[in-house]
């Protein structure tokens, strides 16, 4: 006993101090100190409930409040001394509280365990982050709309299989990402409901013998409900996995957009330019301007996807209830939050700084017979079955290709070789503008529809 360090919380039970290497291996304070302020928030609510139910005295509560306020100031000022000997954020704060206010500090942990404490902290932390992330997604959506607003008539080739398919407007293309972002935000808002439940009161795993009022703590902390089963409350991290899955999907969507930005910025496309402040040069090739930010977003997506797999794997083998494995949830989670929030912030700025080159988009849309479907649809409207129209147009495309011109460049008597149903009015149909305007229904690329879509999207953001 005499060999024990007096700052070890459970020293009474042990014959020798923990090995130095093990101490470092098991400690989490280096990274979980990020939870310090929500840890204090949770402790304040717990202490208030304990006092309201006469489990601790009113004086204890006053002392705890005074001590935690001081600790909070120290942490914010960067003056708090974190100790590896005290393992994690929870024990560091509790120890400091006891130093500051004495016995009241030692009473704070009545009816509580670090198991329900840490689960509460992560939920408080994630709740804040979700609110922040939803705001950041909205900012990005606004940037997409601001750019789209100017390009409802800017025609670009729409692709399938990365081959020119049909003309679309650049605005329409951007709005596809607005929709992805909208679902991303919905996913976070939905996951928040399951994050926002209180584990405290579950104590170590079975609940506690003190007359606690969990609903009161939930109310004080703004939780929508309490976790209904104590074993589940302390052990499952499905809410963190859901959060990471939602994050991985945002990153995946932004990775797709990044891939497009990179292609579009290549001189082979030349559709856009990304502002210099988001690019870097080459140390050897003087002419280079590289789209580093979208490339890194694409790369960092792998990192967040990896965190999702890490958390799923962390959970899958755990018997009920709490296991120390769960301490490993924090770094993937924190890195997911950091990566996602930085990405969203930078992305909104980058979208706002894009220069569009409509002539290059238009020239690309004019290559590749993007209006061939329009010619087929025209023949169908004149009575030809679609399969026959498809075949007639395929032959016309082959003919134009051999001539090295576009369908719209063929003379009427040339076109008549492929169908007698074609007349002069075909030329309005074969233009890019005609093709766009024809797709005039909800979700279509007609400028009129896209303007309606932008207005609807703006309303969703307000
Ligand atoms: N640092 C731990 C974690 O992050 C806190 C809970 C530890 N509980 C325990 N009985 N060892 O999960």
PDB file of N, CA, C and O and ligand atoms in Angstrom, residues 10 26-29 31-32 35 87-90 113-116 118-119 122 237 322-330, ligand 1:
ATOM      1  N   UNK A  10      -8.349   4.422  -7.846  1.00  0.00           N
ATOM      2  CA  UNK A  10      -8.744   3.093  -7.361  1.00  0.00           C
ATOM      3  C   UNK A  10      -7.602   2.402  -6.613  1.00  0.00           C
ATOM      4  O   UNK A  10      -7.546   1.203  -6.519  1.00  0.00           O
ATOM      5  N   UNK A  26      -3.199   3.314 -21.812  1.00  0.00           N
ATOM      6  CA  UNK A  26      -4.619   3.337 -21.420  1.00  0.00           C
ATOM      7  C   UNK A  26      -5.179   4.743 -21.263  1.00  0.00           C
ATOM      8  O   UNK A  26      -6.394   4.917 -21.231  1.00  0.00           O
ATOM      9  N   UNK A  27      -4.292   5.738 -21.138  1.00  0.00           N
ATOM     10  CA  UNK A  27      -4.780   7.098 -20.909  1.00  0.00           C
ATOM     11  C   UNK A  27      -5.438   7.666 -22.167  1.00  0.00           C
ATOM     12  O   UNK A  27      -5.034   7.368 -23.287  1.00  0.00           O
ATOM     13  N   UNK A  28      -6.458   8.477 -21.963  1.00  0.00           N
ATOM     14  CA  UNK A  28      -7.134   9.122 -23.096  1.00  0.00           C
ATOM     15  C   UNK A  28      -7.122  10.641 -22.981  1.00  0.00           C
ATOM     16  O   UNK A  28      -7.659  11.332 -23.842  1.00  0.00           O
ATOM     17  N   UNK A  29      -6.502  11.145 -21.903  1.00  0.00           N
ATOM     18  CA  UNK A  29      -6.622  12.588 -21.635  1.00  0.00           C
ATOM     19  C   UNK A  29      -6.052  13.446 -22.765  1.00  0.00           C
ATOM     20  O   UNK A  29      -6.545  14.553 -23.012  1.00  0.00           O
ATOM     21  N   UNK A  31      -6.479  13.203 -25.811  1.00  0.00           N
ATOM     22  CA  UNK A  31      -7.493  13.553 -26.822  1.00  0.00           C
ATOM     23  C   UNK A  31      -8.883  13.828 -26.234  1.00  0.00           C
ATOM     24  O   UNK A  31      -9.606  14.652 -26.764  1.00  0.00           O
ATOM     25  N   UNK A  32      -9.224  13.191 -25.102  1.00  0.00           N
ATOM     26  CA  UNK A  32     -10.614  13.415 -24.638  1.00  0.00           C
ATOM     27  C   UNK A  32     -10.771  14.718 -23.863  1.00  0.00           C
ATOM     28  O   UNK A  32     -11.883  15.076 -23.479  1.00  0.00           O
ATOM     29  N   UNK A  35     -13.506  17.072 -24.560  1.00  0.00           N
ATOM     30  CA  UNK A  35     -14.858  16.971 -23.999  1.00  0.00           C
ATOM     31  C   UNK A  35     -15.018  17.776 -22.707  1.00  0.00           C
ATOM     32  O   UNK A  35     -16.071  17.715 -22.065  1.00  0.00           O
ATOM     33  N   UNK A  87      -5.448   9.737 -16.118  1.00  0.00           N
ATOM     34  CA  UNK A  87      -6.045   8.939 -17.195  1.00  0.00           C
ATOM     35  C   UNK A  87      -6.889   9.690 -18.211  1.00  0.00           C
ATOM     36  O   UNK A  87      -6.587   9.708 -19.387  1.00  0.00           O
ATOM     37  N   UNK A  88      -7.996  10.277 -17.736  1.00  0.00           N
ATOM     38  CA  UNK A  88      -8.892  10.873 -18.731  1.00  0.00           C
ATOM     39  C   UNK A  88      -9.430  12.228 -18.271  1.00  0.00           C
ATOM     40  O   UNK A  88      -9.122  12.699 -17.170  1.00  0.00           O
ATOM     41  N   UNK A  89     -10.225  12.836 -19.120  1.00  0.00           N
ATOM     42  CA  UNK A  89     -10.766  14.171 -18.839  1.00  0.00           C
ATOM     43  C   UNK A  89     -11.600  14.162 -17.573  1.00  0.00           C
ATOM     44  O   UNK A  89     -11.567  15.106 -16.768  1.00  0.00           O
ATOM     45  N   UNK A  90     -12.317  13.074 -17.359  1.00  0.00           N
ATOM     46  CA  UNK A  90     -13.241  13.034 -16.217  1.00  0.00           C
ATOM     47  C   UNK A  90     -12.494  13.060 -14.893  1.00  0.00           C
ATOM     48  O   UNK A  90     -12.826  13.821 -13.987  1.00  0.00           O
ATOM     49  N   UNK A 113     -21.135   7.017 -12.835  1.00  0.00           N
ATOM     50  CA  UNK A 113     -19.926   6.277 -13.197  1.00  0.00           C
ATOM     51  C   UNK A 113     -19.318   6.996 -14.391  1.00  0.00           C
ATOM     52  O   UNK A 113     -20.009   7.741 -15.090  1.00  0.00           O
ATOM     53  N   UNK A 114     -18.032   6.752 -14.620  1.00  0.00           N
ATOM     54  CA  UNK A 114     -17.485   7.344 -15.843  1.00  0.00           C
ATOM     55  C   UNK A 114     -18.144   6.747 -17.086  1.00  0.00           C
ATOM     56  O   UNK A 114     -18.107   7.341 -18.150  1.00  0.00           O
ATOM     57  N   UNK A 115     -18.732   5.574 -16.906  1.00  0.00           N
ATOM     58  CA  UNK A 115     -19.346   4.928 -18.074  1.00  0.00           C
ATOM     59  C   UNK A 115     -20.551   5.717 -18.590  1.00  0.00           C
ATOM     60  O   UNK A 115     -20.689   5.940 -19.798  1.00  0.00           O
ATOM     61  N   UNK A 116     -21.437   6.121 -17.658  1.00  0.00           N
ATOM     62  CA  UNK A 116     -22.569   6.934 -18.141  1.00  0.00           C
ATOM     63  C   UNK A 116     -22.139   8.380 -18.372  1.00  0.00           C
ATOM     64  O   UNK A 116     -22.701   9.088 -19.209  1.00  0.00           O
ATOM     65  N   UNK A 118     -19.163   9.435 -19.662  1.00  0.00           N
ATOM     66  CA  UNK A 118     -18.530   9.624 -20.975  1.00  0.00           C
ATOM     67  C   UNK A 118     -19.558   9.503 -22.097  1.00  0.00           C
ATOM     68  O   UNK A 118     -19.522  10.254 -23.081  1.00  0.00           O
ATOM     69  N   UNK A 119     -20.511   8.598 -21.934  1.00  0.00           N
ATOM     70  CA  UNK A 119     -21.546   8.462 -22.966  1.00  0.00           C
ATOM     71  C   UNK A 119     -22.359   9.756 -23.076  1.00  0.00           C
ATOM     72  O   UNK A 119     -22.720  10.189 -24.181  1.00  0.00           O
ATOM     73  N   UNK A 122     -20.149  12.516 -24.877  1.00  0.00           N
ATOM     74  CA  UNK A 122     -20.060  12.381 -26.339  1.00  0.00           C
ATOM     75  C   UNK A 122     -21.356  12.849 -26.994  1.00  0.00           C
ATOM     76  O   UNK A 122     -21.345  13.477 -28.051  1.00  0.00           O
ATOM     77  N   UNK A 237     -22.639   2.601 -29.039  1.00  0.00           N
ATOM     78  CA  UNK A 237     -22.194   3.849 -29.687  1.00  0.00           C
ATOM     79  C   UNK A 237     -22.813   3.952 -31.076  1.00  0.00           C
ATOM     80  O   UNK A 237     -22.235   4.558 -31.973  1.00  0.00           O
ATOM     81  N   UNK A 322     -20.406  -1.818 -20.769  1.00  0.00           N
ATOM     82  CA  UNK A 322     -19.255  -1.010 -21.158  1.00  0.00           C
ATOM     83  C   UNK A 322     -17.985  -1.848 -21.241  1.00  0.00           C
ATOM     84  O   UNK A 322     -17.734  -2.701 -20.391  1.00  0.00           O
ATOM     85  N   UNK A 323     -17.182  -1.594 -22.245  1.00  0.00           N
ATOM     86  CA  UNK A 323     -15.824  -2.135 -22.331  1.00  0.00           C
ATOM     87  C   UNK A 323     -14.879  -1.007 -22.698  1.00  0.00           C
ATOM     88  O   UNK A 323     -15.279  -0.046 -23.360  1.00  0.00           O
ATOM     89  N   UNK A 324     -13.659  -1.156 -22.271  1.00  0.00           N
ATOM     90  CA  UNK A 324     -12.680  -0.093 -22.511  1.00  0.00           C
ATOM     91  C   UNK A 324     -12.472   0.158 -24.006  1.00  0.00           C
ATOM     92  O   UNK A 324     -12.017   1.231 -24.409  1.00  0.00           O
ATOM     93  N   UNK A 325     -12.815  -0.833 -24.822  1.00  0.00           N
ATOM     94  CA  UNK A 325     -12.743  -0.628 -26.276  1.00  0.00           C
ATOM     95  C   UNK A 325     -13.356   0.719 -26.665  1.00  0.00           C
ATOM     96  O   UNK A 325     -12.877   1.401 -27.571  1.00  0.00           O
ATOM     97  N   UNK A 326     -14.424   1.048 -25.962  1.00  0.00           N
ATOM     98  CA  UNK A 326     -15.184   2.250 -26.346  1.00  0.00           C
ATOM     99  C   UNK A 326     -14.377   3.537 -26.251  1.00  0.00           C
ATOM    100  O   UNK A 326     -14.736   4.537 -26.869  1.00  0.00           O
ATOM    101  N   UNK A 327     -13.315   3.502 -25.467  1.00  0.00           N
ATOM    102  CA  UNK A 327     -12.463   4.686 -25.400  1.00  0.00           C
ATOM    103  C   UNK A 327     -11.888   5.024 -26.781  1.00  0.00           C
ATOM    104  O   UNK A 327     -11.565   6.174 -27.061  1.00  0.00           O
ATOM    105  N   UNK A 328     -11.793   4.012 -27.619  1.00  0.00           N
ATOM    106  CA  UNK A 328     -11.263   4.186 -28.977  1.00  0.00           C
ATOM    107  C   UNK A 328     -12.260   4.846 -29.927  1.00  0.00           C
ATOM    108  O   UNK A 328     -11.989   5.005 -31.102  1.00  0.00           O
ATOM    109  N   UNK A 329     -13.436   5.180 -29.433  1.00  0.00           N
ATOM    110  CA  UNK A 329     -14.419   5.831 -30.320  1.00  0.00           C
ATOM    111  C   UNK A 329     -14.050   7.286 -30.595  1.00  0.00           C
ATOM    112  O   UNK A 329     -14.495   7.868 -31.573  1.00  0.00           O
ATOM    113  N   UNK A 330     -13.240   7.869 -29.700  1.00  0.00           N
ATOM    114  CA  UNK A 330     -13.110   9.331 -29.732  1.00  0.00           C
ATOM    115  C   UNK A 330     -12.265   9.857 -30.878  1.00  0.00           C
ATOM    116  O   UNK A 330     -12.664  10.802 -31.566  1.00  0.00           O
TER     117      UNK A 330
HETATM  118  N1  LIG B   1     -12.005   7.187 -20.685  1.00  0.00           N
HETATM  119  C1  LIG B   1     -13.095   6.245 -20.705  1.00  0.00           C
HETATM  120  C2  LIG B   1     -13.736   6.250 -22.112  1.00  0.00           C
HETATM  121  O1  LIG B   1     -13.383   7.066 -22.893  1.00  0.00           O
HETATM  122  C3  LIG B   1     -14.094   6.627 -19.675  1.00  0.00           C
HETATM  123  C4  LIG B   1     -14.848   5.490 -19.104  1.00  0.00           C
HETATM  124  C5  LIG B   1     -13.952   4.556 -18.409  1.00  0.00           C
HETATM  125  N2  LIG B   1     -14.639   3.682 -17.549  1.00  0.00           N
HETATM  126  C6  LIG B   1     -14.005   2.661 -16.999  1.00  0.00           C
HETATM  127  N3  LIG B   1     -14.650   1.942 -16.175  1.00  0.00           N
HETATM  128  N4  LIG B   1     -12.773   2.394 -17.265  1.00  0.00           N
HETATM  129  O2  LIG B   1     -14.562   5.462 -22.444  1.00  0.00           O
END
